[in-house]
């Protein structure tokens, strides 16, 4: 016997709003975001998130603030990783933004500034190494001052996820222009401010920006580096998957348009093969017989569980958009190791963070709905210093995005859903006494109910954000796990970007379900 739990989840997200403790920050622009109705709040928060994200650009040079916070903590810097991720969010928003004259020209200008800023930072000597063309080592530098000067203090360097993320973002932008019949020179003419740009056509972008980031991957893909949380030196699932995906996205475009030299393309093909083998090799340790989830950093497995929201980020960042040919063919959102990672994070954090305890009004079996998620269970960074870890907005929104994309994938595949009760993730969705695998037939009533369960579970994560976001819609880096107040860096750009991604994924799956 098995029972779909969608009713429990749907009930939760439709409950009347209960006021929890949260940020008491002064409203920005005297705006108040009503939260009494979940559906109305979702749309209102999306508009706020886009505004706040765009406000964190420095107009003079296109640098993107991680946060406007200058003290406790000081995040008034530009990170290569964060910048690439949030600009990629803007690229994904373009189909909707281009219908809005208020944002169309501004967003294209911000993306052009990002391209120009990338060119500048690539050539800047820093503590990771000389800039290009002298050396590619400097491309592992994680952060810079907002005036485009080097950051000369001690830090976790190098961080090798920045170059591949930048490649992915730029290629997604060029692909969008191609899909909409636009040329980069036209965009420059109509949207760039006066001044020199080091590119005029697509070939310039490949030669002057993408080539160097690709060369960095070729040379450094197996080198130890710091993770995206800037804490652990080793080999990281997130970084390796991003490196593989960057090459996967590059090759068809470069080959079709003859944008890179043949010999260099051959080196990319060889590197792609090596990274792929490295990720899948049991000796690497991302996949372990002792765990049913991804091990984020094998070097510290045992000291830590290996559970990390970075694994979910790796999956959702490499499976974006409706063109499935652009998706990485590994670790899709329905991969059992990815799904079990989300389950492990949610199960552990439902107990770790007291603000998740209201779920106990459900039966113990089902109290995993509506959980605020953090980075990893063993986290001790509190947003300012070392004490106790907290939930993060970007992590919670990423979980929502994952569920929406999972629902969409099963619909697009037009195949039965294979369910293995031994995989813990399915405890979110069904109750069953059976240990045998079974299929939920495509387009059956059970299939439709399962899809609704995924969407309801995604909504439960967004609902947790609704309960704790500030009255003016602002999102910090973290949510205090005891009080529910915003904590850490204020107006974190990545928080807003993650919400925008989740919102877009939700709109897409709801459009599917309405047909």
CSV table of C-alpha atoms in Angstrom, one decimal:
chain,number,residue,atom,x,y,z
A,1,UNK,CA,0.0,0.0,0.0
A,2,UNK,CA,1.2,3.5,-0.7
A,3,UNK,CA,-0.4,6.9,-0.1
A,4,UNK,CA,0.4,10.2,-1.8
A,5,UNK,CA,1.2,12.9,0.7
A,6,UNK,CA,0.3,15.8,-1.6
A,7,UNK,CA,-2.7,16.6,0.6
A,8,UNK,CA,-0.5,17.2,3.6
A,9,UNK,CA,1.8,19.5,1.7
A,10,UNK,CA,-0.9,21.4,0.0
A,11,UNK,CA,-2.7,21.9,3.3
A,12,UNK,CA,0.4,23.4,4.8
A,13,UNK,CA,1.1,26.0,2.1
A,14,UNK,CA,-2.5,27.2,2.2
A,15,UNK,CA,-2.6,27.7,6.0
A,16,UNK,CA,-3.4,31.2,7.1
A,17,UNK,CA,-0.3,33.3,7.6
A,18,UNK,CA,1.1,33.0,11.1
A,19,UNK,CA,3.4,35.9,12.2
A,20,UNK,CA,6.9,34.6,13.1
A,21,UNK,CA,9.7,36.7,14.3
A,22,UNK,CA,11.6,38.2,11.4
A,23,UNK,CA,13.7,41.2,10.3
A,24,UNK,CA,12.5,44.6,11.6
A,25,UNK,CA,14.5,46.5,9.0
A,26,UNK,CA,13.1,49.8,7.8
A,27,UNK,CA,11.2,49.4,4.6
A,28,UNK,CA,13.0,50.3,1.4
A,29,UNK,CA,11.1,52.7,-0.8
A,30,UNK,CA,8.3,52.7,1.9
A,31,UNK,CA,7.1,49.4,0.4
A,32,UNK,CA,5.3,46.7,2.3
A,33,UNK,CA,5.0,43.2,0.9
A,34,UNK,CA,1.7,41.6,2.2
A,35,UNK,CA,2.2,38.0,3.1
A,36,UNK,CA,-1.3,36.9,4.1
A,37,UNK,CA,-1.8,35.1,0.8
A,38,UNK,CA,0.9,32.8,-0.4
A,39,UNK,CA,0.1,33.2,-4.1
A,40,UNK,CA,0.0,37.0,-4.0
A,41,UNK,CA,3.2,37.1,-2.0
A,42,UNK,CA,5.1,34.9,-4.5
A,43,UNK,CA,4.4,37.4,-7.3
A,44,UNK,CA,5.1,40.6,-5.2
A,45,UNK,CA,8.3,39.1,-3.8
A,46,UNK,CA,9.5,38.4,-7.4
A,47,UNK,CA,9.3,42.1,-8.3
A,48,UNK,CA,11.1,43.1,-5.1
A,49,UNK,CA,13.9,40.5,-5.7
A,50,UNK,CA,14.5,41.8,-9.2
A,51,UNK,CA,14.7,45.4,-8.0
A,52,UNK,CA,17.1,44.6,-5.2
A,53,UNK,CA,19.3,42.5,-7.4
A,54,UNK,CA,19.7,45.3,-9.9
A,55,UNK,CA,20.3,47.8,-7.2
A,56,UNK,CA,23.5,45.9,-6.2
A,57,UNK,CA,25.3,46.8,-9.5
A,58,UNK,CA,27.9,49.5,-9.4
A,59,UNK,CA,26.9,51.7,-12.3
A,60,UNK,CA,30.3,53.2,-13.0
A,61,UNK,CA,32.0,49.9,-13.9
A,62,UNK,CA,29.4,47.1,-13.7
A,63,UNK,CA,30.9,45.5,-10.6
A,64,UNK,CA,28.2,43.5,-8.7
A,65,UNK,CA,28.2,43.8,-4.9
A,66,UNK,CA,27.8,40.6,-3.1
A,67,UNK,CA,26.0,42.7,-0.5
A,68,UNK,CA,25.9,46.4,0.4
A,69,UNK,CA,27.0,45.4,3.9
A,70,UNK,CA,30.3,47.0,4.9
A,71,UNK,CA,30.6,45.9,8.5
A,72,UNK,CA,29.8,42.7,10.4
A,73,UNK,CA,30.1,41.3,7.9
A,74,UNK,CA,32.0,43.2,5.2
A,75,UNK,CA,30.7,41.9,1.9
A,76,UNK,CA,31.3,45.1,0.0
A,77,UNK,CA,33.2,43.2,-2.7
A,78,UNK,CA,32.6,41.5,-6.0
A,79,UNK,CA,33.0,37.8,-6.1
A,80,UNK,CA,33.6,36.1,-9.5
A,81,UNK,CA,31.3,33.3,-8.6
A,82,UNK,CA,28.4,35.3,-7.2
A,83,UNK,CA,28.6,37.8,-10.1
A,84,UNK,CA,28.4,35.0,-12.8
A,85,UNK,CA,25.5,33.3,-11.0
A,86,UNK,CA,23.3,36.4,-10.6
A,87,UNK,CA,24.0,37.6,-14.2
A,88,UNK,CA,23.0,34.2,-15.4
A,89,UNK,CA,19.7,34.7,-13.4
A,90,UNK,CA,19.2,38.0,-15.4
A,91,UNK,CA,19.9,36.2,-18.7
A,92,UNK,CA,17.2,33.6,-17.8
A,93,UNK,CA,14.8,36.5,-17.0
A,94,UNK,CA,15.3,38.2,-20.4
A,95,UNK,CA,12.3,36.7,-22.3
A,96,UNK,CA,10.1,38.3,-19.7
A,97,UNK,CA,12.2,41.4,-19.1
A,98,UNK,CA,12.3,42.3,-22.8
A,99,UNK,CA,8.5,42.8,-22.6
A,100,UNK,CA,9.1,45.5,-20.0
A,101,UNK,CA,10.6,48.7,-21.2
A,102,UNK,CA,11.4,49.7,-17.6
A,103,UNK,CA,14.0,47.0,-17.4
A,104,UNK,CA,14.9,45.9,-20.9
A,105,UNK,CA,17.7,48.4,-21.7
A,106,UNK,CA,18.9,48.4,-18.1
A,107,UNK,CA,19.4,44.7,-17.9
A,108,UNK,CA,21.1,44.4,-21.3
A,109,UNK,CA,23.4,47.2,-20.2
A,110,UNK,CA,24.2,45.4,-16.9
A,111,UNK,CA,25.1,42.2,-18.8
A,112,UNK,CA,27.4,44.2,-21.2
A,113,UNK,CA,29.0,45.7,-18.1
A,114,UNK,CA,29.5,42.3,-16.7
A,115,UNK,CA,31.2,41.2,-19.9
A,116,UNK,CA,33.5,44.2,-19.8
A,117,UNK,CA,34.2,43.8,-16.2
A,118,UNK,CA,35.1,40.2,-16.8
A,119,UNK,CA,37.6,41.3,-19.4
A,120,UNK,CA,39.2,43.7,-17.0
A,121,UNK,CA,39.4,41.4,-14.0
A,122,UNK,CA,40.9,38.6,-16.1
A,123,UNK,CA,43.9,40.8,-16.8
A,124,UNK,CA,44.4,42.0,-13.2
A,125,UNK,CA,47.4,40.6,-11.3
A,126,UNK,CA,46.3,39.3,-7.9
A,127,UNK,CA,47.4,37.0,-5.1
A,128,UNK,CA,46.3,33.9,-7.0
A,129,UNK,CA,48.6,34.7,-9.9
A,130,UNK,CA,49.4,37.1,-12.8
A,131,UNK,CA,46.6,38.1,-15.0
A,132,UNK,CA,46.2,37.0,-18.6
A,133,UNK,CA,47.9,36.7,-21.0
A,134,UNK,CA,51.0,36.4,-18.7
A,135,UNK,CA,49.4,33.6,-16.7
A,136,UNK,CA,46.0,32.0,-16.2
A,137,UNK,CA,46.5,31.3,-12.5
A,138,UNK,CA,45.1,34.7,-11.6
A,139,UNK,CA,41.7,33.5,-12.9
A,140,UNK,CA,41.4,31.4,-9.7
A,141,UNK,CA,41.1,34.6,-7.6
A,142,UNK,CA,37.7,34.6,-5.9
A,143,UNK,CA,37.1,38.2,-5.1
A,144,UNK,CA,38.1,41.8,-6.0
A,145,UNK,CA,37.4,45.3,-4.7
A,146,UNK,CA,34.4,47.0,-6.2
A,147,UNK,CA,36.7,49.6,-7.9
A,148,UNK,CA,38.4,46.7,-9.9
A,149,UNK,CA,41.5,46.6,-7.8
A,150,UNK,CA,43.0,43.4,-6.4
A,151,UNK,CA,42.0,42.2,-2.9
A,152,UNK,CA,45.2,41.7,-1.0
A,153,UNK,CA,44.2,40.1,2.3
A,154,UNK,CA,44.4,36.5,3.3
A,155,UNK,CA,41.6,34.4,1.8
A,156,UNK,CA,40.7,30.9,0.7
A,157,UNK,CA,42.3,30.9,-2.7
A,158,UNK,CA,42.3,29.7,-5.4
A,159,UNK,CA,38.6,29.0,-6.1
A,160,UNK,CA,38.2,27.3,-9.4
A,161,UNK,CA,34.4,27.6,-9.9
A,162,UNK,CA,34.4,31.2,-11.1
A,163,UNK,CA,35.8,30.7,-14.7
A,164,UNK,CA,33.3,27.9,-15.6
A,165,UNK,CA,30.4,29.8,-14.1
A,166,UNK,CA,31.4,32.8,-16.1
A,167,UNK,CA,31.6,30.7,-19.3
A,168,UNK,CA,28.1,29.3,-18.7
A,169,UNK,CA,26.6,32.7,-18.1
A,170,UNK,CA,28.2,34.3,-21.2
A,171,UNK,CA,27.2,31.4,-23.5
A,172,UNK,CA,23.6,31.5,-22.2
A,173,UNK,CA,23.5,35.2,-23.1
A,174,UNK,CA,24.9,34.6,-26.6
A,175,UNK,CA,22.5,31.8,-27.0
A,176,UNK,CA,19.6,34.0,-26.0
A,177,UNK,CA,20.6,36.6,-28.6
A,178,UNK,CA,20.9,33.9,-31.2
A,179,UNK,CA,17.5,32.5,-30.4
A,180,UNK,CA,15.8,35.9,-30.6
A,181,UNK,CA,17.6,36.9,-33.8
A,182,UNK,CA,19.8,39.6,-32.3
A,183,UNK,CA,23.5,40.3,-32.7
A,184,UNK,CA,25.8,41.5,-30.0
A,185,UNK,CA,26.9,44.5,-32.0
A,186,UNK,CA,23.2,45.6,-32.2
A,187,UNK,CA,22.9,45.2,-28.4
A,188,UNK,CA,26.0,47.3,-27.9
A,189,UNK,CA,24.8,50.0,-30.1
A,190,UNK,CA,21.5,50.3,-28.4
A,191,UNK,CA,22.3,49.6,-24.8
A,192,UNK,CA,26.0,50.3,-23.9
A,193,UNK,CA,27.0,53.6,-22.5
A,194,UNK,CA,29.6,55.6,-24.3
A,195,UNK,CA,33.1,54.2,-23.9
A,196,UNK,CA,35.4,51.5,-25.2
A,197,UNK,CA,34.3,47.9,-25.0
A,198,UNK,CA,36.9,45.2,-25.8
A,199,UNK,CA,34.4,43.3,-28.0
A,200,UNK,CA,32.1,44.0,-30.9
A,201,UNK,CA,31.2,40.6,-32.2
A,202,UNK,CA,30.8,37.1,-30.8
A,203,UNK,CA,34.2,36.1,-32.0
A,204,UNK,CA,35.8,38.9,-29.9
A,205,UNK,CA,34.1,37.5,-26.8
A,206,UNK,CA,35.4,34.0,-27.4
A,207,UNK,CA,38.9,35.3,-28.1
A,208,UNK,CA,39.2,37.8,-25.3
A,209,UNK,CA,37.2,36.3,-22.5
A,210,UNK,CA,35.9,32.8,-23.0
A,211,UNK,CA,39.2,31.4,-24.3
A,212,UNK,CA,41.1,32.3,-21.1
A,213,UNK,CA,38.5,30.8,-18.8
A,214,UNK,CA,38.4,27.6,-20.9
A,215,UNK,CA,42.2,27.4,-20.8
A,216,UNK,CA,42.0,27.7,-17.1
A,217,UNK,CA,39.8,24.7,-16.9
A,218,UNK,CA,42.1,22.7,-19.2
A,219,UNK,CA,45.1,23.5,-17.0
A,220,UNK,CA,43.6,23.5,-13.5
A,221,UNK,CA,40.6,21.1,-13.5
A,222,UNK,CA,42.3,18.6,-11.3
A,223,UNK,CA,44.0,21.0,-8.9
A,224,UNK,CA,42.9,21.3,-5.3
A,225,UNK,CA,41.1,24.5,-4.6
A,226,UNK,CA,38.6,26.0,-2.2
A,227,UNK,CA,34.9,25.3,-2.3
A,228,UNK,CA,32.2,27.8,-3.1
A,229,UNK,CA,31.8,28.4,0.6
A,230,UNK,CA,35.5,29.4,0.8
A,231,UNK,CA,36.3,27.1,3.7
A,232,UNK,CA,37.7,23.7,2.5
A,233,UNK,CA,40.6,23.0,0.2
A,234,UNK,CA,40.2,19.8,-1.9
A,235,UNK,CA,38.1,18.6,-4.8
A,236,UNK,CA,34.5,19.6,-4.9
A,237,UNK,CA,31.5,18.1,-6.7
A,238,UNK,CA,30.1,21.6,-7.4
A,239,UNK,CA,33.3,22.8,-9.0
A,240,UNK,CA,34.0,19.7,-11.1
A,241,UNK,CA,30.4,19.6,-12.4
A,242,UNK,CA,30.5,23.3,-13.4
A,243,UNK,CA,33.8,22.7,-15.2
A,244,UNK,CA,32.4,19.8,-17.1
A,245,UNK,CA,29.2,21.7,-18.0
A,246,UNK,CA,31.2,24.8,-19.2
A,247,UNK,CA,33.0,22.6,-21.7
A,248,UNK,CA,29.9,20.7,-22.7
A,249,UNK,CA,28.1,24.0,-23.5
A,250,UNK,CA,31.1,25.4,-25.3
A,251,UNK,CA,31.9,22.6,-27.7
A,252,UNK,CA,28.8,22.6,-30.0
A,253,UNK,CA,28.7,26.4,-30.3
A,254,UNK,CA,32.4,26.6,-31.0
A,255,UNK,CA,32.4,23.8,-33.5
A,256,UNK,CA,29.4,25.0,-35.4
A,257,UNK,CA,30.6,28.6,-35.7
A,258,UNK,CA,34.4,27.9,-35.9
A,259,UNK,CA,35.0,30.2,-32.9
A,260,UNK,CA,38.0,28.4,-31.5
A,261,UNK,CA,41.1,26.9,-33.0
A,262,UNK,CA,40.8,23.2,-34.0
A,263,UNK,CA,43.8,22.2,-31.7
A,264,UNK,CA,42.2,23.9,-28.7
A,265,UNK,CA,38.9,22.3,-29.4
A,266,UNK,CA,40.6,18.9,-29.3
A,267,UNK,CA,42.1,19.8,-25.9
A,268,UNK,CA,38.6,20.7,-24.7
A,269,UNK,CA,37.2,17.3,-25.9
A,270,UNK,CA,40.1,15.5,-24.1
A,271,UNK,CA,39.5,17.6,-20.9
A,272,UNK,CA,35.8,16.9,-21.0
A,273,UNK,CA,36.5,13.2,-21.1
A,274,UNK,CA,38.9,13.4,-18.2
A,275,UNK,CA,36.6,15.5,-16.0
A,276,UNK,CA,33.7,13.2,-16.7
A,277,UNK,CA,35.7,10.1,-15.7
A,278,UNK,CA,37.1,11.9,-12.6
A,279,UNK,CA,33.5,12.7,-11.4
A,280,UNK,CA,32.2,9.2,-11.9
A,281,UNK,CA,35.3,7.3,-10.7
A,282,UNK,CA,34.6,5.7,-7.3
A,283,UNK,CA,38.1,6.5,-6.2
A,284,UNK,CA,37.4,10.2,-6.4
A,285,UNK,CA,34.8,9.7,-3.8
A,286,UNK,CA,31.8,11.9,-4.9
A,287,UNK,CA,29.9,8.7,-5.1
A,288,UNK,CA,30.5,6.3,-2.2
A,289,UNK,CA,29.2,2.9,-1.3
A,290,UNK,CA,28.8,4.1,2.3
A,291,UNK,CA,26.3,6.8,1.4
A,292,UNK,CA,23.2,7.1,-0.8
A,293,UNK,CA,23.9,10.8,-1.5
A,294,UNK,CA,26.6,12.8,-3.2
A,295,UNK,CA,29.7,13.5,-1.1
A,296,UNK,CA,30.4,17.1,-1.7
A,297,UNK,CA,34.1,17.1,-0.8
A,298,UNK,CA,35.6,13.6,-0.4
A,299,UNK,CA,38.7,14.9,1.5
A,300,UNK,CA,36.6,15.7,4.6
A,301,UNK,CA,34.1,12.8,4.3
A,302,UNK,CA,33.9,11.3,7.8
A,303,UNK,CA,34.5,14.6,9.5
A,304,UNK,CA,31.4,15.8,7.7
A,305,UNK,CA,28.4,13.9,6.3
A,306,UNK,CA,29.1,15.1,2.7
A,307,UNK,CA,25.6,16.6,2.5
A,308,UNK,CA,25.8,20.1,1.0
A,309,UNK,CA,23.3,22.4,-0.7
A,310,UNK,CA,26.1,23.0,-3.2
A,311,UNK,CA,25.2,19.6,-4.7
A,312,UNK,CA,21.6,20.7,-5.4
A,313,UNK,CA,23.0,24.0,-6.9
A,314,UNK,CA,25.2,21.9,-9.2
A,315,UNK,CA,22.2,20.0,-10.5
A,316,UNK,CA,19.8,22.9,-11.0
A,317,UNK,CA,22.5,25.1,-12.5
A,318,UNK,CA,23.3,22.5,-15.2
A,319,UNK,CA,19.7,21.6,-16.0
A,320,UNK,CA,18.2,24.9,-17.0
A,321,UNK,CA,15.8,26.1,-19.6
A,322,UNK,CA,13.5,24.2,-22.0
A,323,UNK,CA,16.2,23.2,-24.5
A,324,UNK,CA,17.1,19.7,-23.1
A,325,UNK,CA,20.1,19.5,-25.5
A,326,UNK,CA,21.8,22.1,-23.4
A,327,UNK,CA,21.4,20.1,-20.2
A,328,UNK,CA,24.3,18.1,-18.7
A,329,UNK,CA,23.6,14.4,-19.1
A,330,UNK,CA,24.8,13.7,-15.6
A,331,UNK,CA,23.2,14.3,-12.2
A,332,UNK,CA,19.9,15.6,-13.5
A,333,UNK,CA,17.3,16.7,-11.0
A,334,UNK,CA,15.8,13.2,-10.8
A,335,UNK,CA,19.1,11.5,-10.1
A,336,UNK,CA,18.8,9.3,-7.0
A,337,UNK,CA,21.9,10.7,-5.4
A,338,UNK,CA,20.7,14.3,-6.0
A,339,UNK,CA,17.3,13.5,-4.6
A,340,UNK,CA,18.7,11.7,-1.6
A,341,UNK,CA,21.0,14.7,-0.9
A,342,UNK,CA,18.0,17.0,-0.7
A,343,UNK,CA,16.2,14.5,1.6
A,344,UNK,CA,19.3,14.3,3.9
A,345,UNK,CA,19.6,18.0,4.1
A,346,UNK,CA,16.0,18.5,4.9
A,347,UNK,CA,15.8,15.7,7.5
A,348,UNK,CA,18.9,16.9,9.4
A,349,UNK,CA,18.0,20.6,9.3
A,350,UNK,CA,14.4,20.0,10.4
A,351,UNK,CA,16.0,19.2,13.7
A,352,UNK,CA,19.0,21.5,13.6
A,353,UNK,CA,17.0,24.8,13.2
A,354,UNK,CA,14.3,25.5,15.9
A,355,UNK,CA,12.3,27.7,13.4
A,356,UNK,CA,11.5,24.5,11.6
A,357,UNK,CA,9.9,22.9,14.7
A,358,UNK,CA,6.4,24.1,13.9
A,359,UNK,CA,6.3,21.2,11.5
A,360,UNK,CA,5.8,19.0,14.5
A,361,UNK,CA,2.1,19.7,14.3
A,362,UNK,CA,2.1,17.2,11.4
A,363,UNK,CA,2.8,13.6,12.1
A,364,UNK,CA,6.4,12.7,12.8
A,365,UNK,CA,6.5,10.9,9.5
A,366,UNK,CA,5.6,14.0,7.5
A,367,UNK,CA,7.3,16.8,9.4
A,368,UNK,CA,9.8,17.4,6.6
A,369,UNK,CA,7.6,19.8,4.7
A,370,UNK,CA,8.3,23.5,4.9
A,371,UNK,CA,11.9,23.4,6.2
A,372,UNK,CA,14.3,26.3,6.0
A,373,UNK,CA,17.6,24.9,4.7
A,374,UNK,CA,21.2,26.0,5.3
A,375,UNK,CA,24.5,25.1,3.5
A,376,UNK,CA,25.4,21.8,5.3
A,377,UNK,CA,24.5,20.2,8.6
A,378,UNK,CA,27.9,20.9,10.3
A,379,UNK,CA,28.0,24.6,9.4
A,380,UNK,CA,29.2,26.9,12.2
A,381,UNK,CA,29.3,30.2,10.3
A,382,UNK,CA,26.6,32.5,11.7
A,383,UNK,CA,26.9,35.3,9.2
A,384,UNK,CA,29.5,37.3,11.1
A,385,UNK,CA,31.7,34.8,12.9
A,386,UNK,CA,31.9,31.3,14.2
A,387,UNK,CA,29.2,29.9,16.5
A,388,UNK,CA,26.2,28.1,14.9
A,389,UNK,CA,25.1,27.8,11.4
A,390,UNK,CA,21.7,29.1,10.2
A,391,UNK,CA,19.3,28.6,7.3
A,392,UNK,CA,20.1,30.5,4.1
A,393,UNK,CA,17.6,32.0,1.8
A,394,UNK,CA,19.5,30.9,-1.3
A,395,UNK,CA,19.6,27.3,0.0
A,396,UNK,CA,15.9,27.2,0.7
A,397,UNK,CA,15.0,28.8,-2.7
A,398,UNK,CA,17.3,26.3,-4.4
A,399,UNK,CA,15.3,23.4,-2.9
A,400,UNK,CA,12.1,24.9,-4.2
A,401,UNK,CA,13.6,25.3,-7.7
A,402,UNK,CA,14.8,21.7,-7.6
A,403,UNK,CA,11.3,20.4,-6.9
A,404,UNK,CA,9.7,22.5,-9.7
A,405,UNK,CA,12.3,21.3,-12.2
A,406,UNK,CA,11.8,17.7,-11.0
A,407,UNK,CA,8.0,18.0,-11.8
A,408,UNK,CA,8.8,19.5,-15.2
A,409,UNK,CA,11.3,16.9,-16.1
A,410,UNK,CA,8.9,14.0,-15.5
A,411,UNK,CA,6.2,15.7,-17.6
A,412,UNK,CA,8.6,16.5,-20.5
A,413,UNK,CA,10.0,13.0,-20.4
A,414,UNK,CA,6.5,11.5,-20.9
A,415,UNK,CA,7.6,8.4,-19.2
A,416,UNK,CA,6.6,6.5,-16.0
A,417,UNK,CA,8.2,7.6,-12.8
A,418,UNK,CA,10.4,4.9,-11.3
A,419,UNK,CA,10.1,4.8,-7.5
A,420,UNK,CA,12.4,2.9,-5.3
A,421,UNK,CA,11.3,2.9,-1.6
A,422,UNK,CA,14.9,2.3,-0.5
A,423,UNK,CA,15.7,5.8,-1.7
A,424,UNK,CA,14.8,8.1,1.2
A,425,UNK,CA,13.7,11.0,-1.0
A,426,UNK,CA,10.4,9.2,-1.8
A,427,UNK,CA,9.4,9.5,1.9
A,428,UNK,CA,8.5,13.0,1.0
A,429,UNK,CA,6.0,11.8,-1.6
A,430,UNK,CA,4.5,8.4,-0.6
A,431,UNK,CA,3.8,6.1,2.3
A,432,UNK,CA,4.3,2.4,1.5
A,433,UNK,CA,5.0,-0.8,3.3
A,434,UNK,CA,6.6,-2.3,0.2
A,435,UNK,CA,10.3,-2.4,-0.4
A,436,UNK,CA,9.9,-3.3,-4.0
A,437,UNK,CA,10.5,-0.9,-6.8
A,438,UNK,CA,7.5,0.2,-8.9
A,439,UNK,CA,6.6,2.6,-11.7
A,440,UNK,CA,4.0,5.3,-11.7
A,441,UNK,CA,2.6,5.2,-15.2
A,442,UNK,CA,2.7,8.3,-17.2
A,443,UNK,CA,-0.5,10.3,-17.3
A,444,UNK,CA,-2.2,8.1,-14.8
A,445,UNK,CA,-4.0,9.6,-11.8
A,446,UNK,CA,-1.1,8.5,-9.6
A,447,UNK,CA,1.3,10.2,-11.9
A,448,UNK,CA,-0.6,13.5,-11.8
A,449,UNK,CA,-0.8,13.3,-8.0
A,450,UNK,CA,3.0,12.8,-7.8
A,451,UNK,CA,3.6,15.8,-10.0
A,452,UNK,CA,1.4,17.9,-7.7
A,453,UNK,CA,3.3,16.6,-4.7
A,454,UNK,CA,6.6,17.8,-6.2
A,455,UNK,CA,5.1,21.3,-6.8
A,456,UNK,CA,3.5,21.4,-3.3
A,457,UNK,CA,6.9,20.4,-1.8
A,458,UNK,CA,8.5,23.2,-3.8
A,459,UNK,CA,5.9,25.6,-2.5
A,460,UNK,CA,6.5,24.6,1.1
A,461,UNK,CA,10.1,25.7,0.8
A,462,UNK,CA,9.1,29.1,-0.7
A,463,UNK,CA,6.5,29.3,2.0
A,464,UNK,CA,9.2,29.1,4.6
A,465,UNK,CA,10.9,32.1,3.0
A,466,UNK,CA,7.5,33.9,3.1
A,467,UNK,CA,7.4,33.5,6.8
A,468,UNK,CA,10.8,35.0,7.5
A,469,UNK,CA,11.5,37.5,4.8
A,470,UNK,CA,11.5,41.1,6.0
A,471,UNK,CA,8.3,43.2,5.7
A,472,UNK,CA,9.8,45.2,2.8
A,473,UNK,CA,10.8,42.0,1.0
A,474,UNK,CA,14.5,42.3,1.8
A,475,UNK,CA,16.6,39.1,2.1
A,476,UNK,CA,19.8,38.9,4.0
A,477,UNK,CA,22.2,36.0,3.7
A,478,UNK,CA,20.8,34.0,6.6
A,479,UNK,CA,17.8,33.5,8.8
A,480,UNK,CA,18.5,33.3,12.5
A,481,UNK,CA,17.6,29.7,13.4
A,482,UNK,CA,16.1,30.7,16.8
A,483,UNK,CA,14.3,33.9,16.1
A,484,UNK,CA,13.6,33.9,12.4
A,485,UNK,CA,15.1,37.3,11.9
A,486,UNK,CA,17.3,38.2,9.0
A,487,UNK,CA,21.0,37.7,9.9
A,488,UNK,CA,24.4,38.3,8.3
A,489,UNK,CA,25.0,40.2,5.1
A,490,UNK,CA,22.0,42.4,4.2
A,491,UNK,CA,20.4,42.3,0.8
A,492,UNK,CA,22.6,39.5,-0.4
A,493,UNK,CA,22.5,39.5,-4.2
A,494,UNK,CA,22.7,35.8,-4.5
A,495,UNK,CA,19.6,35.4,-2.2
A,496,UNK,CA,17.5,37.5,-4.6
A,497,UNK,CA,18.9,35.6,-7.6
A,498,UNK,CA,18.0,32.3,-6.1
A,499,UNK,CA,14.5,33.5,-5.4
A,500,UNK,CA,14.1,34.7,-9.0
A,501,UNK,CA,15.2,31.3,-10.3
A,502,UNK,CA,12.8,29.5,-8.1
A,503,UNK,CA,9.9,31.8,-9.1
A,504,UNK,CA,10.7,31.3,-12.8
A,505,UNK,CA,10.8,27.5,-12.4
A,506,UNK,CA,7.5,27.7,-10.5
A,507,UNK,CA,5.8,29.7,-13.2
A,508,UNK,CA,7.0,27.3,-15.9
A,509,UNK,CA,5.7,24.2,-14.2
A,510,UNK,CA,2.3,25.9,-13.4
A,511,UNK,CA,2.0,26.8,-17.1
A,512,UNK,CA,2.5,23.1,-17.9
A,513,UNK,CA,-0.1,22.0,-15.4
A,514,UNK,CA,-2.6,24.5,-16.7
A,515,UNK,CA,-2.7,23.0,-20.2
